[in-house]
Coordinates of N, CA and C in Angstrom, one line a residue:
M1 N 124.9 183.6 39.7 CA 124.0 183.1 39.5 C 123.8 182.0 38.1
K2 N 124.2 182.9 37.1 CA 124.2 181.9 35.7 C 124.8 181.2 36.0
V3 N 126.5 181.5 36.2 CA 127.9 180.6 36.4 C 127.5 179.2 37.1
L4 N 127.1 179.5 37.8 CA 126.3 178.3 39.0 C 125.1 177.6 37.9
F5 N 124.3 178.1 37.2 CA 123.0 177.5 36.6 C 123.7 176.7 35.7
I6 N 125.2 177.2 34.7 CA 125.5 176.8 33.4 C 126.6 175.1 34.1
L7 N 127.5 175.7 35.5 CA 128.3 175.0 35.9 C 127.2 173.4 36.8
A8 N 126.2 173.5 36.7 CA 125.2 172.1 37.6 C 125.1 171.4 36.3
I9 N 124.2 172.5 34.7 CA 124.3 171.9 34.1 C 125.1 170.9 32.5
I10 N 126.6 171.4 33.6 CA 127.4 170.6 32.4 C 127.8 169.8 33.6
I11 N 127.7 169.3 35.0 CA 128.0 168.9 36.2 C 126.9 167.5 35.3
G12 N 125.3 168.0 35.4 CA 124.7 166.9 35.8 C 124.6 165.9 33.8
A13 N 124.7 166.9 32.6 CA 125.1 166.4 31.6 C 126.2 165.4 31.7
F14 N 127.1 165.4 32.7 CA 128.1 164.5 32.3 C 127.7 163.4 33.5
L15 N 127.2 163.9 34.4 CA 126.7 162.7 35.3 C 126.0 161.4 34.7
L16 N 124.9 161.9 33.8 CA 124.3 161.4 32.9 C 124.5 160.5 32.0
L17 N 125.5 161.3 30.8 CA 126.5 161.0 30.3 C 127.3 159.5 30.7
L18 N 128.0 159.5 31.9 CA 128.3 158.9 32.7 C 127.2 156.9 33.3
L19 N 126.1 158.2 33.4 CA 125.6 156.6 33.6 C 125.3 155.9 32.6
F20 N 124.7 156.6 31.0 CA 124.5 155.8 30.0 C 125.9 154.9 29.8
S21 N 126.9 155.8 29.8 CA 127.7 154.8 29.7 C 128.0 153.3 30.6
F22 N 127.4 153.6 31.9 CA 127.7 152.9 32.2 C 127.6 151.0 32.1
F23 N 125.8 151.8 31.4 CA 124.8 150.7 30.8 C 125.0 150.7 29.6
L24 N 125.8 150.8 28.7 CA 126.3 150.5 27.7 C 126.5 149.0 27.4
K25 N 125.9 148.7 26.3 CA 125.9 147.3 26.1 C 126.9 147.0 24.7
L26 N 128.4 146.2 25.1 CA 129.3 146.1 23.6 C 128.9 144.8 23.2
T27 N 129.2 144.9 22.0 CA 128.7 143.0 21.4 C 129.8 143.3 20.5
I28 N 130.7 141.8 20.9 CA 132.0 142.2 19.8 C 132.0 140.9 18.9
H29 N 131.7 141.0 17.7 CA 132.4 139.6 16.6 C 133.0 139.3 16.2
I30 N 133.5 138.1 16.3 CA 134.5 137.5 16.2 C 134.7 136.5 15.1
R31 N 135.7 136.9 14.3 CA 135.9 135.7 13.0 C 136.7 135.4 12.3
Y32 N 137.4 134.3 12.5 CA 138.6 133.5 12.5 C 138.6 132.9 11.4
Y33 N 139.6 132.6 9.9 CA 139.4 131.5 9.1 C 140.9 131.2 8.6
H34 N 140.9 129.7 8.6 CA 142.6 129.5 8.3 C 142.6 128.7 7.1
K35 N 143.5 128.4 6.4 CA 142.9 127.7 5.5 C 144.4 127.7 4.4
K36 N 145.2 126.6 4.9 CA 146.8 126.5 4.4 C 148.0 127.4 5.0
D37 N 147.8 128.2 4.1 CA 149.0 129.6 4.8 C 148.2 131.0 4.1
N38 N 146.7 131.1 4.5 CA 146.1 131.9 4.3 C 145.5 132.1 5.6
D39 N 145.5 133.4 6.3 CA 144.9 133.2 7.8 C 143.9 134.6 7.9
D40 N 142.7 134.9 7.8 CA 142.1 136.0 8.1 C 141.3 136.3 9.6
L41 N 141.1 137.2 10.0 CA 140.7 137.9 11.7 C 139.8 139.0 11.4
K42 N 139.2 138.8 11.9 CA 138.1 140.1 11.7 C 137.5 140.6 13.3
I43 N 137.7 141.4 13.6 CA 137.0 141.3 14.9 C 136.3 142.9 15.1
E44 N 134.9 143.1 15.5 CA 134.1 144.2 15.2 C 133.5 144.3 16.3
V45 N 133.4 145.5 17.0 CA 132.5 146.1 18.0 C 131.7 146.6 17.8
R46 N 130.4 146.8 18.3 CA 129.1 147.2 18.1 C 128.7 147.7 19.3
A47 N 127.9 149.2 18.9 CA 127.2 149.3 20.4 C 126.4 150.2 19.8
L48 N 125.3 150.4 20.6 CA 123.6 151.6 20.3 C 123.0 150.9 18.6
F49 N 122.7 149.7 19.1 CA 122.0 149.2 17.4 C 122.6 148.8 16.6
G50 N 124.3 149.0 16.5 CA 125.3 149.4 15.5 C 125.4 150.7 15.0
I51 N 125.2 151.7 15.6 CA 125.6 153.1 15.0 C 126.9 153.5 15.7
I52 N 127.3 153.1 16.7 CA 128.9 153.0 16.9 C 129.2 151.9 16.5
R53 N 130.0 151.9 14.9 CA 131.0 150.8 15.3 C 132.1 150.7 14.9
Y54 N 133.0 150.0 14.9 CA 134.9 150.1 15.3 C 135.4 148.5 14.3
K55 N 135.7 148.7 13.4 CA 135.9 146.8 13.0 C 137.7 146.9 12.5
K56 N 138.2 145.8 12.8 CA 139.3 145.6 12.8 C 139.4 143.9 11.7
T57 N 140.3 144.7 10.6 CA 140.5 143.3 9.7 C 141.7 143.0 10.1
I58 N 142.1 141.6 9.6 CA 143.7 141.3 9.9 C 144.1 140.1 8.7
P59 N 144.0 140.8 7.4 CA 144.0 139.6 6.8 C 145.2 139.0 5.8
L60 N 146.3 139.1 6.6 CA 147.4 138.7 6.9 C 148.1 138.4 7.7
I61 N 148.7 137.2 7.7 CA 149.9 137.1 8.9 C 150.9 135.8 8.0
K62 N 151.9 136.1 8.6 CA 152.3 135.7 7.7 C 153.7 135.3 8.5
I63 N 154.7 134.5 7.8 CA 156.3 134.8 8.3 C 157.0 135.6 7.5
D64 N 157.9 136.3 8.2 CA 159.1 136.7 7.4 C 160.3 136.2 6.9
E65 N 160.1 136.2 5.9 CA 161.1 135.2 4.8 C 162.8 135.9 5.2
D66 N 163.1 137.3 5.4 CA 164.3 137.6 5.4 C 164.5 138.0 6.9
S67 N 163.7 137.7 8.3 CA 163.6 138.2 9.2 C 162.5 137.0 10.1
P68 N 163.2 136.4 11.4 CA 162.3 135.6 12.6 C 161.1 136.5 12.9
T69 N 160.7 137.2 12.4 CA 159.2 137.6 12.8 C 158.2 137.5 12.1
L70 N 156.7 137.9 12.7 CA 155.2 137.2 11.9 C 155.3 139.0 11.8
V71 N 154.9 138.7 10.7 CA 154.3 140.1 9.5 C 152.6 140.0 9.5
I72 N 151.7 141.1 10.4 CA 150.5 141.2 10.3 C 150.3 142.5 9.6
E73 N 149.2 142.2 8.7 CA 148.9 143.7 8.0 C 147.2 144.0 8.8
E74 N 146.8 144.8 8.7 CA 146.3 145.3 9.5 C 145.1 146.2 8.6
E75 N 143.9 146.3 8.9 CA 142.3 146.8 8.5 C 142.0 147.5 9.5
T76 N 141.7 148.8 9.5 CA 140.8 149.7 10.2 C 139.6 150.5 9.5
E77 N 138.0 150.1 9.9 CA 137.1 151.0 9.8 C 136.4 151.4 10.7
I78 N 136.0 152.8 11.1 CA 135.6 153.3 12.0 C 134.0 153.9 11.4
A79 N 133.1 153.5 12.1 CA 131.6 153.9 11.5 C 131.9 155.6 12.0
G80 N 131.0 155.7 10.9 CA 130.9 157.5 11.1 C 131.8 158.4 10.6
K81 N 133.1 158.3 10.1 CA 134.5 158.7 9.1 C 134.9 158.2 8.2
K82 N 133.9 157.0 7.9 CA 134.2 156.4 6.6 C 135.2 155.9 6.2
E83 N 136.0 155.8 7.2 CA 137.9 156.6 7.0 C 138.2 154.8 7.1
K84 N 139.1 154.5 6.2 CA 140.4 152.8 6.5 C 141.6 153.3 7.0
I85 N 142.2 152.3 7.7 CA 143.4 152.9 7.9 C 144.2 151.8 8.4
E86 N 145.0 151.6 7.2 CA 146.0 150.0 6.8 C 147.3 150.4 7.7
D87 N 147.6 149.6 8.2 CA 149.2 149.6 9.0 C 149.5 147.8 9.3
T88 N 151.0 148.1 9.0 CA 151.9 146.6 8.3 C 152.5 146.4 10.2
K89 N 152.5 145.2 11.1 CA 153.5 145.1 12.1 C 153.6 144.1 12.3
Q90 N 155.5 144.2 12.8 CA 155.6 143.0 12.7 C 156.1 142.5 14.1
F91 N 155.7 141.1 14.6 CA 156.1 140.5 16.1 C 156.8 139.7 16.0
S92 N 158.2 139.7 16.9 CA 159.5 138.9 17.1 C 159.3 137.8 18.1
G93 N 159.9 137.2 18.7 CA 160.1 136.4 19.9 C 160.3 137.3 21.0
S94 N 161.1 138.3 20.7 CA 161.1 139.7 22.1 C 159.6 139.9 22.5
D95 N 159.0 140.2 21.3 CA 157.7 140.8 21.9 C 156.9 140.0 22.4
L96 N 156.8 138.8 22.2 CA 156.3 137.5 23.0 C 156.6 137.7 24.6
L97 N 158.1 137.3 24.4 CA 159.2 137.5 25.6 C 158.5 138.6 26.7
N98 N 158.4 139.9 25.6 CA 157.8 141.3 26.8 C 156.7 140.9 27.5
F99 N 155.6 140.4 26.2 CA 154.2 140.3 26.6 C 154.5 139.5 28.0
L100 N 154.7 138.3 28.3 CA 154.7 137.2 29.3 C 155.3 137.8 30.4
S101 N 156.7 138.6 29.8 CA 157.2 139.1 31.3 C 156.0 140.9 32.0
N102 N 155.0 141.2 30.9 CA 154.7 142.2 31.7 C 153.2 141.8 32.2
S103 N 153.1 140.5 32.0 CA 151.3 140.3 32.2 C 151.8 139.8 33.9
Q104 N 153.4 139.1 33.7 CA 153.9 138.2 35.1 C 154.2 139.8 36.5
E105 N 154.4 141.2 35.3 CA 154.7 142.5 36.6 C 153.4 142.7 36.7
L106 N 152.2 142.7 36.1 CA 150.9 142.7 36.5 C 150.2 142.1 37.1
L107 N 150.5 141.1 37.3 CA 150.5 139.7 38.5 C 150.7 140.0 39.7
N108 N 151.7 140.8 39.8 CA 153.1 141.0 40.7 C 152.6 142.4 41.4
H109 N 152.0 143.3 41.0 CA 151.4 144.7 41.5 C 149.8 144.8 41.8
V110 N 149.1 143.8 41.5 CA 147.8 144.1 41.3 C 147.4 142.4 42.4
V111 N 146.7 142.9 43.8 CA 146.2 142.2 44.3 C 144.7 141.2 43.9
H112 N 144.8 140.2 44.3 CA 143.2 139.3 43.6 C 143.6 139.7 42.1
F113 N 144.3 139.9 41.3 CA 144.3 139.9 39.7 C 143.4 138.7 39.6
H114 N 144.0 137.6 40.0 CA 142.9 136.3 39.1 C 140.9 136.3 39.7
R115 N 140.9 137.2 40.7 CA 139.6 137.3 41.6 C 138.7 138.7 40.6
I116 N 139.8 139.4 40.3 CA 139.4 140.2 39.3 C 139.1 140.1 38.1
V117 N 139.9 139.3 37.5 CA 139.7 138.8 36.5 C 138.2 138.4 36.1
R118 N 138.7 136.7 36.6 CA 137.1 136.0 36.8 C 135.5 136.8 37.5
S119 N 135.8 138.1 37.8 CA 134.9 138.5 37.9 C 133.9 138.8 37.0
F120 N 134.9 139.4 36.3 CA 134.8 140.0 35.0 C 134.3 138.9 33.9
L121 N 134.8 137.9 33.7 CA 135.1 137.4 32.7 C 133.7 136.7 32.9
A122 N 132.6 136.4 34.8 CA 131.4 135.6 34.5 C 130.2 136.9 34.1
K123 N 131.0 138.3 33.8 CA 129.9 139.3 33.6 C 129.5 139.4 31.9
L124 N 130.4 138.1 31.5 CA 130.9 138.1 30.3 C 129.4 137.3 29.3
T125 N 128.7 137.5 28.1 CA 128.0 137.0 27.5 C 128.4 136.6 26.3
I126 N 128.5 134.6 26.1 CA 128.8 134.4 24.5 C 128.1 133.7 23.8
K127 N 128.1 133.9 22.8 CA 126.9 133.3 22.0 C 127.5 133.3 20.6
N128 N 126.8 132.4 20.0 CA 126.8 131.7 18.7 C 128.1 131.3 18.5
I129 N 129.1 130.0 19.1 CA 129.9 130.0 18.9 C 130.0 128.7 17.8
E130 N 130.9 128.8 17.3 CA 130.8 128.1 15.6 C 132.1 127.9 15.1
W131 N 132.8 126.2 15.2 CA 134.0 126.4 15.1 C 134.3 124.8 14.0
S132 N 134.7 125.1 13.0 CA 134.5 123.7 12.3 C 135.8 124.1 11.5
S133 N 136.5 122.2 11.4 CA 137.6 122.2 11.3 C 137.8 121.3 9.9
I134 N 138.8 121.2 8.7 CA 138.5 120.1 8.1 C 140.4 120.2 8.1
V135 N 140.7 118.4 8.4 CA 142.0 118.1 8.7 C 142.2 117.2 8.0
G136 N 143.2 116.6 7.4 CA 144.2 115.5 6.7 C 145.7 115.5 6.6
L137 N 146.1 114.6 7.0 CA 148.0 113.8 7.2 C 148.1 113.0 5.8
G138 N 147.0 112.7 4.3 CA 147.3 111.8 4.4 C 147.4 110.7 4.4
D139 N 147.4 110.2 5.5 CA 147.0 109.1 6.1 C 145.9 108.6 6.5
A140 N 145.3 107.5 6.4 CA 143.6 107.7 7.3 C 144.0 107.5 8.5
A141 N 145.4 106.0 8.9 CA 145.2 106.0 10.4 C 145.8 107.1 11.3
H142 N 146.5 108.2 10.3 CA 147.4 109.4 11.5 C 146.1 110.8 11.3
T143 N 145.4 110.6 10.1 CA 144.3 111.4 10.3 C 143.3 111.2 10.9
G144 N 143.1 110.1 11.4 CA 141.9 109.4 12.5 C 142.6 110.3 13.6
M145 N 143.6 109.4 14.2 CA 144.2 110.5 15.6 C 144.1 111.7 15.9
I146 N 144.5 112.4 15.0 CA 145.1 113.7 14.7 C 143.2 114.4 14.8
S147 N 142.6 113.7 14.3 CA 140.9 114.1 14.6 C 140.3 113.6 15.8
G148 N 141.0 112.9 16.8 CA 140.6 112.5 17.6 C 141.2 113.8 18.7
A149 N 142.4 114.4 18.9 CA 143.2 114.9 19.4 C 142.6 116.0 19.7
I150 N 142.3 117.0 17.7 CA 141.8 118.3 17.7 C 140.5 118.2 18.3
W151 N 139.7 116.9 18.8 CA 138.1 117.2 19.8 C 138.7 117.1 20.7
S152 N 139.6 116.2 21.1 CA 139.6 116.8 23.0 C 139.7 118.0 23.0
V153 N 140.8 119.0 21.7 CA 141.9 120.1 22.5 C 140.5 121.1 22.4
K154 N 139.1 121.1 21.6 CA 138.5 121.8 21.3 C 137.0 121.8 22.7
G155 N 136.7 120.3 22.7 CA 135.9 119.8 23.8 C 136.9 120.9 25.9
S156 N 137.9 120.6 25.2 CA 139.2 121.5 26.5 C 138.1 122.9 26.6
I157 N 138.7 123.4 25.2 CA 138.9 124.9 25.4 C 137.5 125.4 25.5
I158 N 136.1 124.5 25.2 CA 134.7 125.2 25.8 C 134.1 124.8 26.7
G159 N 135.0 123.9 27.5 CA 134.9 123.6 28.7 C 135.1 124.4 29.6
M160 N 136.6 125.4 29.5 CA 136.8 126.4 29.6 C 136.2 127.7 29.5
I161 N 135.4 128.0 28.4 CA 134.4 128.9 27.9 C 133.6 129.3 28.9
S162 N 133.1 128.1 29.4 CA 132.1 127.6 29.8 C 131.5 128.2 31.7
N163 N 132.7 127.5 31.6 CA 133.8 127.8 33.3 C 133.5 129.1 33.6
Y164 N 134.1 130.1 32.6 CA 134.8 131.1 33.4 C 133.5 132.0 32.6
M165 N 132.8 131.7 31.7 CA 131.6 132.7 30.6 C 130.3 132.0 30.7
K166 N 129.4 132.8 30.4 CA 128.2 132.5 30.4 C 127.9 132.7 29.0
L167 N 127.7 131.3 28.7 CA 127.6 130.4 27.7 C 125.9 130.2 27.0
H168 N 125.6 131.0 26.3 CA 123.7 131.8 26.0 C 123.2 130.1 25.1
D169 N 124.0 130.1 23.9 CA 123.6 128.6 23.2 C 124.8 127.0 23.3
M170 N 124.2 126.1 22.8 CA 125.1 125.6 22.5 C 126.6 125.4 21.5
P171 N 126.9 125.5 21.2 CA 128.1 125.4 20.5 C 128.1 124.6 19.0
K172 N 128.4 125.4 18.4 CA 128.1 123.9 16.8 C 129.9 123.8 16.9
I173 N 130.5 122.5 17.3 CA 131.7 122.5 17.0 C 132.2 121.5 15.9
N174 N 132.2 121.3 15.2 CA 132.8 119.9 13.7 C 133.9 119.8 13.2
I175 N 134.4 118.4 12.9 CA 136.1 118.2 12.5 C 135.0 117.0 11.1
Y176 N 136.1 117.7 10.4 CA 135.3 116.8 9.0 C 137.1 116.5 8.4
P177 N 137.3 115.2 8.8 CA 138.7 114.2 8.8 C 138.8 113.9 7.3
Q178 N 139.7 114.7 6.1 CA 140.0 114.3 4.7 C 141.0 112.9 5.0
F179 N 140.5 111.6 4.5 CA 140.8 110.6 4.8 C 142.5 109.9 3.5
Q180 N 142.1 111.0 2.4 CA 142.4 110.8 1.1 C 143.3 111.8 0.9
G181 N 143.5 112.6 1.6 CA 144.9 113.8 1.2 C 144.8 115.1 2.2
V182 N 145.9 115.6 1.8 CA 146.3 116.8 2.7 C 145.5 117.6 3.2
A183 N 145.1 118.5 4.5 CA 144.2 119.6 3.7 C 144.2 119.6 5.5
S184 N 144.3 121.6 5.7 CA 144.5 122.0 7.1 C 143.4 123.3 6.7
E185 N 142.1 123.3 7.4 CA 141.2 124.3 7.1 C 140.2 125.0 8.5
T186 N 140.2 126.1 9.2 CA 139.8 126.1 10.1 C 138.6 127.7 10.6
L187 N 137.7 127.2 10.2 CA 136.3 128.7 10.5 C 136.0 128.9 12.3
F188 N 136.5 129.9 13.1 CA 135.9 130.1 14.3 C 134.8 131.4 14.1
S189 N 133.9 131.5 14.8 CA 133.6 132.6 15.5 C 132.6 132.4 16.0
C190 N 132.3 133.4 16.9 CA 131.4 134.1 18.1 C 131.1 135.6 18.3
M191 N 130.0 135.8 19.4 CA 129.3 136.8 19.6 C 129.6 137.4 20.9
I192 N 130.9 137.9 21.4 CA 130.3 138.3 23.0 C 129.8 139.4 23.3
Q193 N 129.3 139.9 24.6 CA 128.2 140.9 25.1 C 129.0 141.1 26.2
F194 N 128.5 142.5 26.5 CA 129.0 142.9 28.0 C 128.6 144.6 28.5
R195 N 128.4 144.3 29.5 CA 127.9 146.1 29.6 C 129.5 146.8 29.9
L196 N 129.7 148.0 29.3 CA 130.9 148.7 29.8 C 131.3 149.2 31.0
G197 N 130.5 148.6 32.0 CA 130.1 149.3 33.5 C 131.4 148.4 34.1
H198 N 130.6 147.3 32.9 CA 131.5 146.3 34.0 C 133.1 146.2 34.0
A199 N 133.6 146.5 32.8 CA 134.8 146.5 32.4 C 135.3 147.8 33.0
M200 N 134.6 149.0 33.4 CA 134.5 150.1 34.2 C 135.1 150.0 35.8
M201 N 134.4 148.8 35.6 CA 134.5 148.8 37.6 C 135.7 147.3 37.4
A202 N 136.1 146.8 36.6 CA 137.5 145.5 37.1 C 138.7 147.0 36.8
G203 N 138.4 147.6 35.9 CA 139.4 148.7 35.5 C 140.1 149.4 37.2
I204 N 138.7 149.7 37.3 CA 138.6 150.9 38.8 C 140.0 149.7 39.8
K205 N 139.3 148.5 39.9 CA 139.5 147.5 40.9 C 140.4 147.1 40.6
L206 N 141.4 146.9 39.7 CA 142.8 146.7 39.4 C 143.5 148.2 39.8
V207 N 142.9 149.3 40.2 CA 143.5 150.6 40.1 C 143.8 150.3 42.0
K208 N 142.7 149.8 42.4 CA 142.2 150.3 43.8 C 143.2 149.5 44.4
Y209 N 143.4 147.9 44.2 CA 144.7 146.9 44.5 C 145.7 146.6 44.2
W210 N 145.8 148.3 43.1 CA 147.7 148.4 43.0 C 148.3 148.4 44.5
K211 N 149.5 147.7 43.7 CA 150.6 148.2 45.5 C 151.6 148.1 44.4
D212 N 153.2 148.9 45.6 CA 154.2 148.6 45.0 C 154.4 149.6 43.9
G213 N 153.8 150.9 43.9 CA 154.6 151.1 43.0 C 154.6 151.3 41.1
F214 N 154.9 152.2 40.7 CA 155.0 151.4 39.3 C 155.9 150.1 38.6
P215 N 154.6 149.8 37.5 CA 155.6 148.1 37.4 C 156.6 148.5 36.3
N216 N 157.5 147.9 35.9 CA 158.6 147.8 35.1 C 157.9 147.1 33.8
F217 N 157.0 147.7 33.2 CA 156.8 146.9 31.6 C 158.0 147.3 30.4
K218 N 157.9 146.2 29.7 CA 159.0 146.3 28.7 C 158.4 146.3 27.3
T219 N 159.1 147.4 26.6 CA 158.3 147.8 25.5 C 159.5 147.1 24.1
K220 N 159.3 147.4 23.2 CA 159.8 147.0 21.9 C 161.8 147.6 22.3
E221 N 161.4 149.1 22.7 CA 162.7 149.7 22.7 C 163.4 149.8 23.7
T222 N 162.7 149.1 24.9 CA 163.6 148.6 26.1 C 164.2 147.7 26.0
S223 N 163.7 146.3 25.3 CA 164.7 145.5 24.3 C 165.6 145.6 23.3
I224 N 165.7 146.2 23.1 CA 166.4 147.2 21.4 C 168.0 147.7 22.8
Q225 N 167.8 148.4 23.9 CA 167.7 148.7 24.2 C 169.6 147.6 25.5
S226 N 168.6 146.5 25.5 CA 169.1 146.0 26.4 C 169.7 145.1 25.8
K227 N 169.8 144.8 24.3 CA 170.5 144.0 23.5 C 171.9 144.9 23.5
Q228 N 171.7 146.3 23.3 CA 173.4 146.9 23.3 C 174.1 146.5 24.0

């Protein structure tokens, strides 16, 4: 009887934990800043009023001078453990091709993939969108033309976001043309909220509508082998 009682407690605790995690709300803060050759990207995930916190900082994005690759330095902070994990990664054109190939494989193996993704995106709430840019080409006419083009691009992107996600408030979009000099500066920030259960349901649907066995995903190793 004792063994059954302990087993029932364990199963009950597991079910309560699963139910709790299903309704757990995640908040993702995104901040990207670009100025000339400097880029800074910060992504912070919070849950339980900030008790659970995971922060990823990418302070440097540059082109490697010795090879045609993109170098990214990452810094990770994990709340509670108070540790920082620093890492440097390089991405080449083959990595992009692998990503596109893997995305196509996923589309080929999951029935109604677009419908599943769109259903999940509809559960996302996006808040506090701020997107400001400073642009200048050293020529007033060209600066005016590029400013108009950027306004159009930003409007299209915000339109897509409002079509697929829930916009909580009006985005703050600004463009400041510099007619007398050369300038390139952008600041984008927003907050995304969703329940963990919605992500879990999307994952379950991906497994449910999977077909034709295992996909042939490509990695860096497979790319190196194919070149050899």
